Short mmCIF file of C-alpha atoms and ligand atoms in Angstrom, two decimals:
data_model
loop_
_atom_site.label_atom_id
_atom_site.label_comp_id
_atom_site.label_asym_id
_atom_site.label_seq_id
_atom_site.Cartn_x
_atom_site.Cartn_y
_atom_site.Cartn_z
CA MET J 1 121.04 85.05 107.08
CA PRO J 2 118.38 82.91 108.79
CA GLY J 3 117.74 79.49 107.32
CA SER J 4 120.62 79.63 104.86
CA ILE J 5 123.33 77.01 104.88
CA GLU J 6 124.48 76.32 101.34
CA PRO J 7 123.83 78.26 98.14
CA ALA J 8 120.45 77.17 96.81
CA LEU J 9 120.67 74.71 93.89
CA ALA J 10 117.09 75.29 92.82
CA TYR J 11 114.39 77.90 93.15
CA ARG J 12 110.81 76.74 93.64
CA CYS J 13 107.80 78.87 92.81
CA GLY J 14 104.23 77.67 92.57
CA ALA J 15 104.22 74.55 90.43
CA TYR J 16 107.68 75.22 89.00
CA THR J 17 111.22 74.31 90.00
CA PHE J 18 114.17 76.03 88.32
CA ALA J 19 117.75 74.81 88.42
CA LEU J 20 120.19 77.53 89.48
CA THR J 21 123.09 76.03 87.52
CA ARG J 22 122.93 78.98 85.12
CA PRO J 23 121.54 82.50 85.59
CA LEU J 24 117.77 82.81 85.15
CA VAL J 25 116.27 85.49 82.97
CA MET J 26 113.02 87.18 83.87
CA GLY J 27 111.40 89.17 81.05
CA ILE J 28 109.52 92.33 81.97
CA LEU J 29 105.91 92.70 80.82
CA ASN J 30 104.44 95.99 81.97
CA VAL J 31 100.70 96.44 81.56
CA THR J 32 100.65 99.95 82.93
CA PRO J 33 98.95 102.58 80.72
CA ASP J 34 102.24 104.24 79.83
CA SER J 35 103.56 100.96 78.37
CA PHE J 36 100.58 99.86 76.29
CA SER J 37 98.60 103.05 75.84
CA ASP J 38 97.02 102.94 72.41
CA GLY J 39 94.00 100.91 71.39
CA GLY J 40 91.34 99.22 73.50
CA ARG J 41 91.83 96.67 76.25
CA PHE J 42 91.51 93.66 73.97
CA VAL J 43 94.18 94.98 71.64
CA ASP J 44 96.36 95.75 74.64
CA ARG J 45 95.98 92.20 75.88
CA GLU J 46 96.77 90.72 72.48
CA ARG J 47 99.89 92.82 72.34
CA ALA J 48 100.88 91.83 75.84
CA VAL J 49 100.41 88.12 75.05
CA ALA J 50 102.43 88.52 71.85
CA HIS J 51 105.23 90.25 73.74
CA ALA J 52 105.29 87.46 76.35
CA GLY J 53 105.56 84.92 73.52
CA ARG J 54 108.44 86.81 71.99
CA MET J 55 110.29 86.93 75.29
CA ARG J 56 109.73 83.21 75.85
CA ASP J 57 111.05 82.46 72.35
CA ASP J 58 114.03 84.66 73.13
CA GLY J 59 114.84 82.57 76.20
CA ALA J 60 113.04 84.13 79.16
CA ASP J 61 112.62 81.62 82.01
CA LEU J 62 109.90 83.66 83.69
CA ILE J 63 107.69 86.56 82.66
CA ASP J 64 107.20 89.35 85.20
CA VAL J 65 103.76 90.93 84.84
CA GLY J 66 103.33 94.36 86.43
CA GLY J 67 100.17 96.44 86.66
CA GLU J 68 101.40 99.22 88.91
CA SER J 69 104.12 101.60 87.79
CA SER J 70 106.83 101.92 90.41
CA ARG J 71 108.88 104.49 88.58
CA PRO J 72 110.23 107.33 90.70
CA GLY J 73 107.32 109.72 91.30
CA ALA J 74 104.61 107.22 90.28
CA SER J 75 101.27 107.31 92.09
CA PRO J 76 99.62 104.19 93.51
CA VAL J 77 96.76 102.46 91.63
CA SER J 78 93.60 101.06 93.22
CA GLU J 79 93.16 97.36 93.86
CA SER J 80 90.35 97.01 91.31
CA GLU J 81 92.31 98.88 88.64
CA GLU J 82 95.36 96.71 89.22
CA LEU J 83 93.28 93.51 89.12
CA ASP J 84 91.62 94.71 85.91
CA ARG J 85 94.99 95.21 84.28
CA VAL J 86 96.72 92.09 85.50
CA LEU J 87 94.29 89.25 86.21
CA PRO J 88 92.95 88.48 82.69
CA LEU J 89 96.49 88.49 81.34
CA VAL J 90 97.75 86.23 84.13
CA GLU J 91 94.87 83.83 83.50
CA THR J 92 95.66 83.70 79.78
CA LEU J 93 99.42 83.28 80.16
CA ALA J 94 99.24 80.83 83.07
CA ARG J 95 96.83 78.66 81.10
CA ALA J 96 99.32 78.72 78.22
CA GLY J 97 102.00 77.35 80.58
CA TYR J 98 104.09 80.45 81.24
CA PRO J 99 105.89 80.60 84.60
CA LEU J 100 104.73 84.02 85.79
CA ALA J 101 105.91 86.44 88.41
CA VAL J 102 103.49 89.20 89.32
CA ASP J 103 104.74 92.57 90.51
CA THR J 104 102.36 93.61 93.25
CA ARG J 105 102.24 94.92 96.80
CA LYS J 106 98.57 94.08 97.45
CA PRO J 107 97.48 90.90 99.27
CA ALA J 108 94.16 90.76 97.36
CA VAL J 109 96.03 90.84 94.05
CA MET J 110 98.43 88.17 95.36
CA ARG J 111 95.56 85.84 96.24
CA ALA J 112 93.81 86.41 92.93
CA VAL J 113 96.87 85.76 90.78
CA ALA J 114 97.79 82.71 92.86
CA ALA J 115 94.36 81.25 92.11
CA ALA J 116 94.94 82.06 88.43
CA GLY J 117 98.22 80.09 88.41
CA ALA J 118 100.95 82.70 88.96
CA ALA J 119 104.21 81.15 90.15
CA MET J 120 105.79 83.98 92.04
CA ILE J 121 105.19 87.36 93.69
CA ASN J 122 107.75 90.05 93.03
CA ASP J 123 107.09 92.70 95.67
CA ILE J 124 109.02 95.97 95.71
CA GLU J 125 107.85 96.33 99.35
CA ALA J 126 109.11 92.87 100.36
CA LEU J 127 105.67 91.72 101.59
CA THR J 128 105.39 94.45 104.23
CA ALA J 129 101.68 95.17 103.54
CA PRO J 130 99.49 93.62 106.24
CA GLY J 131 98.42 90.14 105.06
CA ALA J 132 100.93 89.96 102.19
CA ILE J 133 103.17 87.30 103.74
CA GLU J 134 100.16 85.18 104.66
CA ALA J 135 98.73 85.48 101.14
CA CYS J 136 101.99 84.15 99.73
CA ALA J 137 102.56 81.50 102.40
CA GLN J 138 99.15 79.93 101.80
CA SER J 139 99.60 79.81 98.03
CA GLY J 140 102.95 78.06 97.59
CA MET J 141 104.12 80.82 95.28
CA GLY J 142 107.75 81.89 95.26
CA VAL J 143 108.57 85.37 96.52
CA CYS J 144 111.12 87.99 95.63
CA LEU J 145 111.80 90.33 98.54
CA MET J 146 113.11 93.69 97.33
CA HIS J 147 114.66 96.49 99.30
CA MET J 148 113.36 100.02 98.83
CA GLN J 149 114.05 103.15 100.85
CA ARG J 150 110.79 105.09 101.36
CA GLU J 151 108.20 104.69 98.54
CA PRO J 152 108.14 105.35 94.77
CA ARG J 153 106.72 108.87 95.10
CA THR J 154 109.51 110.08 97.34
CA MET J 155 112.31 107.51 97.15
CA GLN J 156 114.71 109.43 94.92
CA ALA J 157 114.69 112.60 97.04
CA ALA J 158 118.16 112.48 98.64
CA PRO J 159 118.46 108.80 99.63
CA GLU J 160 120.86 108.28 102.54
CA TYR J 161 122.41 105.27 104.25
CA GLY J 162 124.90 104.59 107.01
CA ASP J 163 126.37 101.71 105.00
CA VAL J 164 124.18 100.93 102.02
CA VAL J 165 125.23 97.27 101.72
CA ALA J 166 124.87 96.55 105.43
CA ASP J 167 121.54 98.41 105.61
CA VAL J 168 120.07 96.58 102.62
CA LEU J 169 121.32 93.22 103.89
CA ALA J 170 119.88 93.84 107.37
CA PHE J 171 116.50 94.76 105.92
CA LEU J 172 116.42 91.69 103.66
CA GLU J 173 117.42 89.46 106.58
CA THR J 174 114.51 90.78 108.61
CA ARG J 175 112.10 90.13 105.76
CA VAL J 176 113.47 86.62 105.13
CA ARG J 177 113.03 85.85 108.82
CA ALA J 178 109.42 87.05 108.72
CA CYS J 179 108.70 84.89 105.65
CA LEU J 180 110.28 81.79 107.19
CA ALA J 181 108.33 82.35 110.41
CA ALA J 182 105.09 82.52 108.41
CA GLY J 183 105.83 79.21 106.72
CA ILE J 184 107.25 80.26 103.35
CA ALA J 185 109.83 77.59 102.49
CA ARG J 186 113.45 78.66 102.20
CA GLU J 187 113.68 77.38 98.63
CA ARG J 188 110.84 79.71 97.59
CA ILE J 189 112.56 82.92 98.73
CA ALA J 190 114.70 85.21 96.58
CA ILE J 191 116.16 88.58 97.57
CA ASP J 192 116.83 91.77 95.61
CA PRO J 193 118.76 94.93 96.57
CA GLY J 194 116.29 97.07 94.60
CA PHE J 195 118.57 99.03 92.30
CA GLY J 196 117.25 102.56 91.87
CA PHE J 197 114.68 102.32 94.67
CA GLY J 198 115.86 105.08 96.99
CA LYS J 199 119.48 104.84 95.79
CA THR J 200 121.92 107.21 94.13
CA LEU J 201 124.23 106.10 91.34
CA ALA J 202 126.97 105.62 93.94
CA HIS J 203 124.66 103.43 96.08
CA ASN J 204 123.72 101.32 93.05
CA LEU J 205 127.34 100.80 92.08
CA GLN J 206 128.31 99.89 95.61
CA LEU J 207 125.47 97.34 95.77
CA LEU J 208 126.43 95.92 92.40
CA ARG J 209 130.04 95.54 93.50
CA SER J 210 128.82 93.84 96.67
CA MET J 211 126.48 91.39 94.97
CA GLY J 212 128.68 88.64 96.42
CA THR J 213 127.80 89.71 99.97
CA LEU J 214 124.12 89.27 99.21
CA ALA J 215 124.72 86.02 97.33
CA ALA J 216 126.66 84.67 100.33
CA THR J 217 123.38 84.52 102.25
CA GLY J 218 122.56 81.45 100.17
CA TYR J 219 119.33 82.97 98.89
CA PRO J 220 119.11 83.52 95.13
CA VAL J 221 119.71 87.21 94.35
CA VAL J 222 117.63 88.96 91.69
CA ALA J 223 119.16 91.98 89.96
CA GLY J 224 117.03 94.56 88.17
CA LEU J 225 119.13 97.17 86.41
CA SER J 226 117.51 97.10 82.97
CA ARG J 227 117.26 100.57 81.39
CA LYS J 228 117.44 102.26 84.79
CA SER J 229 118.45 105.88 85.19
CA SER J 230 121.85 105.02 86.70
CA LEU J 231 122.71 103.52 83.31
CA GLY J 232 121.52 106.73 81.69
CA ALA J 233 123.75 108.71 84.03
CA LEU J 234 126.76 106.55 83.12
CA THR J 235 126.23 106.59 79.35
CA GLY J 236 124.32 109.80 78.64
CA ARG J 237 121.67 107.69 76.84
CA GLY J 238 117.90 108.08 76.94
CA VAL J 239 115.74 105.24 78.22
CA ASP J 240 115.26 103.68 74.76
CA GLU J 241 118.99 103.62 74.07
CA ARG J 242 120.14 101.75 77.15
CA MET J 243 120.12 98.16 75.85
CA PRO J 244 123.93 97.72 75.65
CA ALA J 245 124.36 99.35 79.05
CA SER J 246 121.65 97.07 80.46
CA VAL J 247 123.31 93.95 79.07
CA ALA J 248 126.64 95.04 80.58
CA ALA J 249 124.96 95.62 83.94
CA ALA J 250 123.25 92.22 83.84
CA LEU J 251 126.58 90.54 83.10
CA ALA J 252 128.28 92.42 85.91
CA ALA J 253 125.56 91.35 88.33
CA VAL J 254 125.72 87.69 87.28
CA ALA J 255 129.52 87.68 87.40
CA ARG J 256 129.23 88.79 91.05
CA GLY J 257 126.70 86.12 91.98
CA ALA J 258 123.22 87.24 90.91
CA ALA J 259 121.03 84.19 90.22
CA MET J 260 118.38 85.96 88.18
CA VAL J 261 118.22 89.13 86.10
CA ARG J 262 115.04 91.08 85.44
CA VAL J 263 115.33 92.57 81.95
CA HIS J 264 113.47 94.20 79.07
CA ASP J 265 115.89 92.99 76.36
CA VAL J 266 115.68 89.25 76.75
CA ARG J 267 117.28 88.16 73.50
CA GLU J 268 120.38 90.32 73.89
CA THR J 269 120.77 89.45 77.57
CA VAL J 270 120.49 85.72 76.93
CA ASP J 271 123.12 85.92 74.17
CA ALA J 272 125.52 87.74 76.47
CA LEU J 273 124.92 85.33 79.35
CA ARG J 274 125.41 82.32 77.10
CA VAL J 275 128.82 83.64 76.09
CA TRP J 276 129.72 84.43 79.68
CA CYS J 277 128.67 80.95 80.85
CA ALA J 278 130.79 79.32 78.14
CA VAL J 279 133.82 81.42 79.09
CA GLU J 280 133.32 80.45 82.73
CA GLY J 281 133.30 76.78 81.73
CA LYS J 282 129.72 76.22 82.84
CA ALA J 283 127.67 73.38 81.38
CA ALA J 284 125.94 74.04 78.05
CA TRP J 285 123.00 76.42 78.30
CA GLU J 286 119.94 74.23 78.92
CA PRO J 287 116.36 74.91 79.90
CA ALA J 288 116.44 75.72 83.62
CA LEU J 289 112.92 74.51 84.27
CA LEU J 290 113.24 71.16 86.05
CA ARG J 291 109.65 70.53 86.98
CA ALA J 292 106.21 71.90 86.25
CA ARG J 293 103.29 70.18 87.91
C1 7PJ A 1 112.60 96.10 89.99
C2 7PJ A 1 111.41 95.40 90.18
C3 7PJ A 1 113.81 95.52 90.49
C4 7PJ A 1 112.49 93.67 91.26
C5 7PJ A 1 111.02 97.25 89.14
C6 7PJ A 1 111.97 99.38 86.55
C7 7PJ A 1 111.29 99.71 87.80
N1 7PJ A 1 111.35 94.20 90.81
N2 7PJ A 1 110.43 96.17 89.65
N3 7PJ A 1 113.69 94.31 91.11
N4 7PJ A 1 112.34 97.25 89.32
N5 7PJ A 1 112.47 92.50 91.89
O1 7PJ A 1 111.90 98.28 86.00
O2 7PJ A 1 112.64 100.33 86.05
O3 7PJ A 1 114.91 96.07 90.40
S1 7PJ A 1 110.11 98.52 88.36
#
């Protein structure tokens, strides 16, 4: 992998620096209409802020704000709609001192949330939109580059790979190289195999087993398996009954080298990771945030 020598000891994003001595937990905050549908916008925002507070209290290191659904079959939203959903919330939470990732593919949204104090861009398209890399490079935000085959509307229609691990790794290498060339610092880049994004259950399991191959690049690996349909396929559980399966998946990912997990169930995940870290003989669970400017 270009630019990698040793495993990163810290991850930098915006004004924040996180130690990578224990796994980081990113709590999911969706502000798509299907997540917070009832009530007016103000009520929605209050609820969103309350949920962020709960996740922080439960031990989330970062909060991942998303205004565009990327579920299989989801349709794109317009730039103004996405900004409407995300920007006021980012302004509120950033002002309150939350390290925020923002899930977006749009350079205009990236620039706006950077100005509002977001720490990191989590892009399911790995900054492939024209101008996306530049928007991130100029801002000092951290980036998470995720692999996806095709796009949300069509990605789950018969995904195919030669060798899923090699294909995903090659794609992520190309994207890392593009980011480095554009001036995004190595210590601000994370990678993500994109579980469920154009992958069958077998592909997801193979990628999970091969987490170590991705981690060996030296770039922090983010794993997002929380409540995903592969876990439903394995357990026969509906989406609201997948917490134990999600915690097991997060543990499996961390045990194989993932540096950060993106989860809905922060409290349960943090408990499980604390036990795992103790068993592994890691130092006591401490705040991972080293520096906030
Ligand atoms: C992921 C994501 C993931 C990263 C979503 C869902 C679908 N970002 N955004 N990794 N998944 N980095 O949460 O079910 O796996 S949206």
